[in-house]
Short mmCIF file of C-alpha atoms in Angstrom, two decimals:
data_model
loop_
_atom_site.label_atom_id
_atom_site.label_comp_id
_atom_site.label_asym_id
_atom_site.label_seq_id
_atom_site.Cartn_x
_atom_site.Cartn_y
_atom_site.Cartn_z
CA UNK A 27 -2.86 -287.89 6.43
CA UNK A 28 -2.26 -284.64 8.84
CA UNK A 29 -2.07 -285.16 12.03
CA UNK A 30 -2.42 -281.97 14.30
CA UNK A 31 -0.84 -281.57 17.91
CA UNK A 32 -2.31 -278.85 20.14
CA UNK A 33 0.06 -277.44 23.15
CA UNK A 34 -0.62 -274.32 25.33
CA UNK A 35 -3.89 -274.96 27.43
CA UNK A 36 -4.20 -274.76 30.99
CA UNK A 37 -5.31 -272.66 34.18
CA UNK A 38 -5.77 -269.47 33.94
CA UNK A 39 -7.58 -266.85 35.90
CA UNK A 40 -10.39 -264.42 34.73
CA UNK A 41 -8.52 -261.52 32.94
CA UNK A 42 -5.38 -263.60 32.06
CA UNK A 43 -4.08 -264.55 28.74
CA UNK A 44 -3.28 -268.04 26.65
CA UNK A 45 -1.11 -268.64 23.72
CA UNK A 46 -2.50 -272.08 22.12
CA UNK A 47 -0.20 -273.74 19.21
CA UNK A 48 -1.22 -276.19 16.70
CA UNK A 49 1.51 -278.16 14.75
CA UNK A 50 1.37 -279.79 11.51
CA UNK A 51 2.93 -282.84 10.31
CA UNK A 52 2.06 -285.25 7.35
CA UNK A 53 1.94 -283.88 4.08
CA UNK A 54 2.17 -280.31 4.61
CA UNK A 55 2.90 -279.23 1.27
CA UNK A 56 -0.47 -279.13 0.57
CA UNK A 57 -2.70 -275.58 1.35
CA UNK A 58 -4.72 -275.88 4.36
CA UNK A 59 -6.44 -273.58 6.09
CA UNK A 60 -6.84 -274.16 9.73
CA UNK A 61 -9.55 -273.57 12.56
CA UNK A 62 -10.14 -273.64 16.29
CA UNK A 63 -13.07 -275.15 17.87
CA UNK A 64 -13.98 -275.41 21.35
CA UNK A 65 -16.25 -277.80 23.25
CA UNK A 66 -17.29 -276.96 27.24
CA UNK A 67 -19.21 -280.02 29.00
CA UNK A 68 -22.28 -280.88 28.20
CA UNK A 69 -22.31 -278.77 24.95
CA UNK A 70 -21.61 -279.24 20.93
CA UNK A 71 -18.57 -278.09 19.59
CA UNK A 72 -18.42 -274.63 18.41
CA UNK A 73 -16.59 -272.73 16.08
CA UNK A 74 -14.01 -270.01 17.51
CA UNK A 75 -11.37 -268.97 15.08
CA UNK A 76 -10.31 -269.66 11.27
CA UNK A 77 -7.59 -268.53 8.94
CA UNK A 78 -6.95 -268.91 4.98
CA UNK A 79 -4.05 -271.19 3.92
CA UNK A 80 -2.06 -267.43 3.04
CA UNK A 81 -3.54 -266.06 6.49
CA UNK A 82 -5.04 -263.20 4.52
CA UNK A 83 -8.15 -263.93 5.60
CA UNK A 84 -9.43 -264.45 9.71
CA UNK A 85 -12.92 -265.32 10.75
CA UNK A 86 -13.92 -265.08 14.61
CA UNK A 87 -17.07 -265.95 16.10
CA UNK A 88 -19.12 -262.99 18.27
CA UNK A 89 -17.93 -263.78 21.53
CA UNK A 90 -14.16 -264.02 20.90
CA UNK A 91 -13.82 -260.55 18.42
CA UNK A 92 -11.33 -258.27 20.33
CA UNK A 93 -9.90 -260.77 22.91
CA UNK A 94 -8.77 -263.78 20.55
CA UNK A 95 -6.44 -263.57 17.45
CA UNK A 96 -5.23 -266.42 15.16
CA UNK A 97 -2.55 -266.29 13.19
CA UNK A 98 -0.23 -268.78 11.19
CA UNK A 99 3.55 -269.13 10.69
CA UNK A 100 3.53 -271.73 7.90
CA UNK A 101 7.57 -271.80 7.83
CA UNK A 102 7.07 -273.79 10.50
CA UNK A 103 3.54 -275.27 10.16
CA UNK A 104 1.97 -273.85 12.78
CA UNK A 105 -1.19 -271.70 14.21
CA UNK A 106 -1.19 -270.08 17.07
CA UNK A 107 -4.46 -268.85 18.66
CA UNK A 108 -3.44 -265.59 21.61
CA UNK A 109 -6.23 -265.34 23.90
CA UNK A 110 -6.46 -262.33 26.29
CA UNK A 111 -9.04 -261.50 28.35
CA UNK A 112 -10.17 -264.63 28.76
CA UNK A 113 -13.54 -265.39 30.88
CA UNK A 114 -14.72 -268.40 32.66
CA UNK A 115 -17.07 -269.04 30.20
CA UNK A 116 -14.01 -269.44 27.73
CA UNK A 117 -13.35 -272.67 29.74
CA UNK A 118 -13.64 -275.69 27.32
CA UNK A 119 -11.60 -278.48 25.99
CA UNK A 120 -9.86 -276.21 22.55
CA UNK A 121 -9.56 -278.19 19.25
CA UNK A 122 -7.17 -277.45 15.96
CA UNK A 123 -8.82 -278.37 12.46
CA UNK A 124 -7.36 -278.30 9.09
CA UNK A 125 -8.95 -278.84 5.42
CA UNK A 126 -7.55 -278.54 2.22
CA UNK A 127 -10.27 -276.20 0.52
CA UNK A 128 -7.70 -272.79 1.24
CA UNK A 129 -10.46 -270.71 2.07
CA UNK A 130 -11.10 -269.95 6.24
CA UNK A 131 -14.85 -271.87 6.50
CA UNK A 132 -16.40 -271.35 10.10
CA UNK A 133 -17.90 -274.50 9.27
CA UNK A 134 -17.12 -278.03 11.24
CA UNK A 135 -17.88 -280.34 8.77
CA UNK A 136 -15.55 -278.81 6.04
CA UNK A 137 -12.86 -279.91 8.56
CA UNK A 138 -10.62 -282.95 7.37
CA UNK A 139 -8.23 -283.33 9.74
CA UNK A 140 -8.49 -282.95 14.21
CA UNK A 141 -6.30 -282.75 16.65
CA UNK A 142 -6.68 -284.24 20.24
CA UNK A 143 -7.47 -281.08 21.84
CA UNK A 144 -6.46 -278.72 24.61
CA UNK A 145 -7.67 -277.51 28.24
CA UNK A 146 -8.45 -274.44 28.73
CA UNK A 147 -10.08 -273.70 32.17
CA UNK A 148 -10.27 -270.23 33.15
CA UNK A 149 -10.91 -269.53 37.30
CA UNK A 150 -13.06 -266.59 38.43
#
């Protein structure tokens, strides 16, 4: 079992920048690859970010290409998702996923494993 702590949320104003961090514990010798979701009020979760087990490969949805990147440091089993630019829009409660399948997938269901989420809340 992985369990997945997000840090790094919080208030922000229109223009500013986040640094979100997902750590890994369990049995982390196994490949994972890793995704952020977000979910605003009222609305289904939605994909934002992925990333292969390697981090060779990224995927970003539409309305985060050029202000989000995700990366991984798996010395120390983490992602990190840097968010400039951020919009109130981007306001929403920020979720890290893992699954074992090494590929990135933009795709919640292939996700095994949730952490407990993150605020974001971005002021205009």
């Amino acid at each position: 079992q992985v369990q997945l702590v997000e840090s790094g949320g919080g208030l922000v104003q229109a223009g500013g920048s986040l640094r979100l961090s997902c750590a890994a514990s369990g049995p982390t010798g196994s490949r994972y690859a890793m995704g952020w979701f977000r979910q605003a009020p009222g609305k289904e979760r939605e994909f934002v970010a992925a990333i292969s087990w390697n981090g060779d490969t990224t995927y970003y949805a539409d309305f985060v290409k050029g202000r989000f990147t995700m990366s991984r440091d798996n010395a120390k089993n983490t992602v990190y998702l840097q968010m400039n630019s951020l919009k109130p829009e981007d306001t929403a409660v920020y979720y890290c996923a893992a699954h074992t399948r090494v590929m990135a997938s933009s795709v919640l269901s292939t996700y095994d494993y949730w952490g407990q989420g993150t605020q974001v809340t971005v002021s205009s």
